[in-house]
Short mmCIF file of C-alpha atoms in Angstrom, two decimals:
data_model
loop_
_atom_site.label_atom_id
_atom_site.label_comp_id
_atom_site.label_asym_id
_atom_site.label_seq_id
_atom_site.Cartn_x
_atom_site.Cartn_y
_atom_site.Cartn_z
CA UNK A 1 103.80 67.74 81.58
CA UNK A 2 105.69 69.00 84.60
CA UNK A 3 103.48 69.77 87.31
CA UNK A 4 104.21 73.00 90.44
CA UNK A 5 107.60 72.39 91.88
CA UNK A 6 108.78 74.16 95.10
CA UNK A 7 112.68 74.45 96.25
CA UNK A 8 113.03 74.49 99.04
CA UNK A 9 111.58 71.95 100.86
CA UNK A 10 112.70 73.20 104.57
CA UNK A 11 114.51 76.20 105.58
CA UNK A 12 115.25 77.33 108.72
CA UNK A 13 116.26 80.77 109.34
CA UNK A 14 116.97 83.13 111.78
CA UNK A 15 115.48 86.07 112.93
CA UNK A 16 116.03 89.45 110.96
CA UNK A 17 117.16 87.32 108.15
CA UNK A 18 115.96 87.51 104.15
CA UNK A 19 114.75 84.45 102.65
CA UNK A 20 113.90 83.72 98.85
CA UNK A 21 112.09 80.83 97.93
CA UNK A 22 111.21 79.02 94.29
CA UNK A 23 108.79 77.89 91.86
CA UNK A 24 108.37 76.70 89.18
CA UNK A 25 104.63 77.00 87.69
CA UNK A 26 103.44 74.23 85.83
CA UNK A 27 103.35 73.76 81.64
CA UNK A 28 101.24 76.43 79.72
CA UNK A 29 100.81 78.31 82.82
CA UNK A 30 101.01 81.79 82.83
CA UNK A 31 99.90 83.09 86.42
CA UNK A 32 101.86 82.43 89.64
CA UNK A 33 99.91 83.31 93.15
CA UNK A 34 101.71 82.37 96.50
CA UNK A 35 99.84 81.41 99.88
CA UNK A 36 101.28 81.15 103.64
CA UNK A 37 99.74 78.29 105.25
CA UNK A 38 99.95 78.87 109.02
CA UNK A 39 99.76 75.94 111.58
CA UNK A 40 95.79 74.59 111.71
CA UNK A 41 95.23 77.78 109.61
CA UNK A 42 94.16 77.75 105.90
CA UNK A 43 95.95 78.51 102.99
CA UNK A 44 95.99 82.68 103.12
CA UNK A 45 96.90 84.86 100.04
CA UNK A 46 99.98 86.52 99.21
CA UNK A 47 100.14 88.05 96.10
CA UNK A 48 99.38 86.95 92.31
CA UNK A 49 102.29 87.50 88.93
CA UNK A 50 100.59 87.73 85.63
CA UNK A 51 103.24 89.19 83.17
CA UNK A 52 105.93 89.71 84.83
CA UNK A 53 104.08 92.16 87.07
CA UNK A 54 102.27 91.69 90.60
CA UNK A 55 98.81 92.22 90.04
CA UNK A 56 97.16 91.24 93.39
CA UNK A 57 97.88 91.20 96.72
CA UNK A 58 96.73 90.20 100.19
CA UNK A 59 97.13 91.45 103.40
CA UNK A 60 100.57 91.39 103.71
CA UNK A 61 103.58 94.34 104.17
CA UNK A 62 105.62 95.07 101.57
CA UNK A 63 108.16 92.95 103.13
CA UNK A 64 107.13 90.30 101.37
CA UNK A 65 107.88 90.24 97.75
CA UNK A 66 108.39 88.69 94.82
CA UNK A 67 109.35 88.37 90.59
CA UNK A 68 108.38 86.26 87.85
CA UNK A 69 110.48 85.37 84.59
CA UNK A 70 109.28 84.89 81.40
CA UNK A 71 109.62 81.63 81.77
CA UNK A 72 106.71 81.76 84.37
CA UNK A 73 108.74 80.49 87.36
CA UNK A 74 108.57 82.58 90.30
CA UNK A 75 110.61 83.38 93.51
CA UNK A 76 109.25 84.78 97.00
CA UNK A 77 111.15 87.26 99.04
CA UNK A 78 110.90 88.13 102.71
CA UNK A 79 113.19 90.50 104.28
CA UNK A 80 113.82 91.10 108.03
CA UNK A 81 112.35 87.58 109.25
CA UNK A 82 109.84 87.53 112.26
CA UNK A 83 109.33 84.37 114.39
CA UNK A 84 105.70 85.07 112.92
CA UNK A 85 106.40 84.38 109.90
CA UNK A 86 107.00 80.34 110.33
CA UNK A 87 104.42 78.43 108.32
CA UNK A 88 104.36 76.84 105.30
CA UNK A 89 104.83 78.92 101.93
CA UNK A 90 102.82 77.32 99.06
CA UNK A 91 103.48 78.32 95.04
CA UNK A 92 99.83 77.99 92.84
CA UNK A 93 99.89 77.92 89.32
CA UNK A 94 97.42 78.82 86.86
CA UNK A 95 96.25 80.58 83.69
CA UNK A 96 95.21 84.06 84.23
CA UNK A 97 91.66 85.14 85.28
CA UNK A 98 88.60 83.48 86.72
CA UNK A 99 87.63 80.40 87.44
CA UNK A 100 90.52 78.54 86.74
CA UNK A 101 91.72 76.00 88.55
CA UNK A 102 95.13 76.49 90.79
CA UNK A 103 97.51 74.11 90.68
CA UNK A 104 99.31 73.68 94.11
CA UNK A 105 103.02 72.94 94.67
CA UNK A 106 104.07 70.97 97.54
CA UNK A 107 105.25 73.88 99.54
CA UNK A 108 108.32 75.26 101.18
CA UNK A 109 108.48 74.68 105.48
CA UNK A 110 109.57 77.79 106.89
CA UNK A 111 110.83 77.45 110.00
CA UNK A 112 112.31 81.09 112.01
CA UNK A 113 114.08 80.98 114.97
CA UNK B 1 84.80 91.21 104.45
CA UNK B 2 84.34 88.49 102.48
CA UNK B 3 85.42 84.57 104.14
CA UNK B 4 84.83 81.50 104.28
CA UNK B 5 83.68 79.69 107.45
CA UNK B 6 84.63 75.42 107.76
CA UNK B 7 82.74 75.40 111.62
CA UNK B 8 84.48 71.68 112.04
CA UNK B 9 87.86 71.31 112.29
CA UNK B 10 87.71 67.59 112.68
CA UNK B 11 84.69 65.14 111.03
CA UNK B 12 84.54 61.44 112.08
CA UNK B 13 81.78 58.94 110.47
CA UNK B 14 82.32 55.40 110.09
CA UNK B 15 82.79 53.59 106.11
CA UNK B 16 79.33 53.88 104.49
CA UNK B 17 78.38 56.29 106.34
CA UNK B 18 76.87 59.76 104.46
CA UNK B 19 79.42 62.12 105.10
CA UNK B 20 78.51 66.43 105.19
CA UNK B 21 81.39 68.90 105.38
CA UNK B 22 80.08 72.26 106.05
CA UNK B 23 80.95 75.77 104.65
CA UNK B 24 79.70 79.67 104.52
CA UNK B 25 80.78 82.37 102.90
CA UNK B 26 80.30 85.92 103.51
CA UNK B 27 80.55 87.69 100.04
CA UNK B 28 78.14 90.87 98.81
CA UNK B 29 78.54 89.67 94.98
CA UNK B 30 78.33 85.92 92.74
CA UNK B 31 80.62 83.99 94.50
CA UNK B 32 83.00 80.93 93.03
CA UNK B 33 83.63 78.33 94.91
CA UNK B 34 86.26 75.15 95.29
CA UNK B 35 86.79 72.07 96.94
CA UNK B 36 90.12 71.51 97.31
CA UNK B 37 91.90 68.24 99.45
CA UNK B 38 94.45 67.69 100.39
CA UNK B 39 95.52 63.88 101.68
CA UNK B 40 97.99 62.35 103.86
CA UNK B 41 101.77 63.72 102.71
CA UNK B 42 99.83 64.70 99.01
CA UNK B 43 99.79 68.57 97.72
CA UNK B 44 96.26 70.55 97.70
CA UNK B 45 94.58 70.00 95.20
CA UNK B 46 91.38 70.92 93.33
CA UNK B 47 88.03 68.42 94.77
CA UNK B 48 85.64 70.36 92.80
CA UNK B 49 84.13 73.62 91.55
CA UNK B 50 80.47 74.88 91.78
CA UNK B 51 80.04 76.48 88.16
CA UNK B 52 80.93 72.82 86.95
CA UNK B 53 78.21 70.94 88.63
CA UNK B 54 80.15 68.01 87.91
CA UNK B 55 80.15 64.78 90.97
CA UNK B 56 84.00 64.13 91.84
CA UNK B 57 85.10 60.72 93.90
CA UNK B 58 81.05 60.34 94.67
CA UNK B 59 81.48 64.24 96.00
CA UNK B 60 78.66 66.98 95.24
CA UNK B 61 78.39 70.38 96.53
CA UNK B 62 75.41 72.47 96.15
CA UNK B 63 75.76 76.51 95.82
CA UNK B 64 72.92 78.30 98.32
CA UNK B 65 72.72 81.54 98.05
CA UNK B 66 70.23 82.07 100.07
CA UNK B 67 71.70 80.38 102.65
CA UNK B 68 75.46 81.47 101.73
CA UNK B 69 76.41 77.96 101.63
CA UNK B 70 78.10 75.10 99.59
CA UNK B 71 78.06 72.12 101.47
CA UNK B 72 80.26 69.17 100.51
CA UNK B 73 78.54 65.84 100.80
CA UNK B 74 78.47 62.41 99.98
CA UNK B 75 76.44 59.39 99.92
CA UNK B 76 78.94 56.82 101.28
CA UNK B 77 82.56 57.73 102.98
CA UNK B 78 85.24 55.73 101.71
CA UNK B 79 88.55 55.03 103.82
CA UNK B 80 90.51 56.80 101.03
CA UNK B 81 88.43 59.66 101.39
CA UNK B 82 89.95 60.50 104.90
CA UNK B 83 91.92 63.97 104.60
CA UNK B 84 91.80 67.87 104.55
CA UNK B 85 88.95 69.51 102.51
CA UNK B 86 89.50 73.19 102.48
CA UNK B 87 86.83 75.10 100.67
CA UNK B 88 87.78 78.69 98.95
CA UNK B 89 86.21 81.46 97.24
CA UNK B 90 87.33 82.95 94.71
CA UNK B 91 88.31 87.02 95.05
CA UNK B 92 88.83 89.41 92.72
CA UNK B 93 92.15 91.09 93.91
CA UNK B 94 92.23 93.81 91.64
CA UNK B 95 94.24 94.52 87.96
CA UNK B 96 92.00 91.20 86.20
CA UNK B 97 93.37 89.10 88.84
CA UNK B 98 91.47 86.73 91.44
CA UNK B 99 93.05 85.41 94.41
CA UNK B 100 91.27 82.73 96.29
CA UNK B 101 90.29 83.29 100.11
CA UNK B 102 90.27 79.53 102.36
CA UNK B 103 88.63 78.57 105.27
CA UNK B 104 90.40 77.16 107.69
CA UNK B 105 89.68 73.13 106.86
CA UNK B 106 88.03 70.57 108.01
CA UNK B 107 89.63 67.10 108.32
CA UNK B 108 88.07 64.25 107.53
CA UNK B 109 88.73 60.40 108.66
CA UNK B 110 86.70 57.51 108.03
CA UNK B 111 86.64 55.22 110.45
CA UNK B 112 87.16 51.26 108.70
#
């Protein structure tokens, strides 16, 4: 059984650029959630994907978008990067439904300059 | 608005002393609460959830609906308990999905 893996580990982008972050779910899990963790804060929910569709979203603008693939891996895309987008982005995989344990990846550290 | 509050940013205790990490929540429905932990250079992982009522690594947490609290406790702290601890509330976010709302975290430092 493999854990949740994210790539890349670190990334530096310029304001206005676009970025794609990738996540491979834990084997057997069908749901992927993405979180943004700013320095000194707890993770903040961006959105969740199940059956290749977004089915839950936090308070993030549309320039944050995602995809889930048939093998349950996922991408997070951020357009028109802003300085405030600098953060650790966490991917978590789980089974669909309430109360299921979320397994987190190690995160991608994005720096926007 | 539903939220999770962890009032202490940093908590330092001596080895062998009792530990209590505070968590208060604001939620109008029936809450489902978790404690997640992040050890140095490791990923965020589940420590315990209130529905299972189990003790993990000597830690317990009791849901107190009257006080809207879910404090994490351990009678005798160990050095390996030093880590970042996050309290999280599971919230319905539509279409059958649930999201975790995290507190800002408390850094526990156990002094040898």
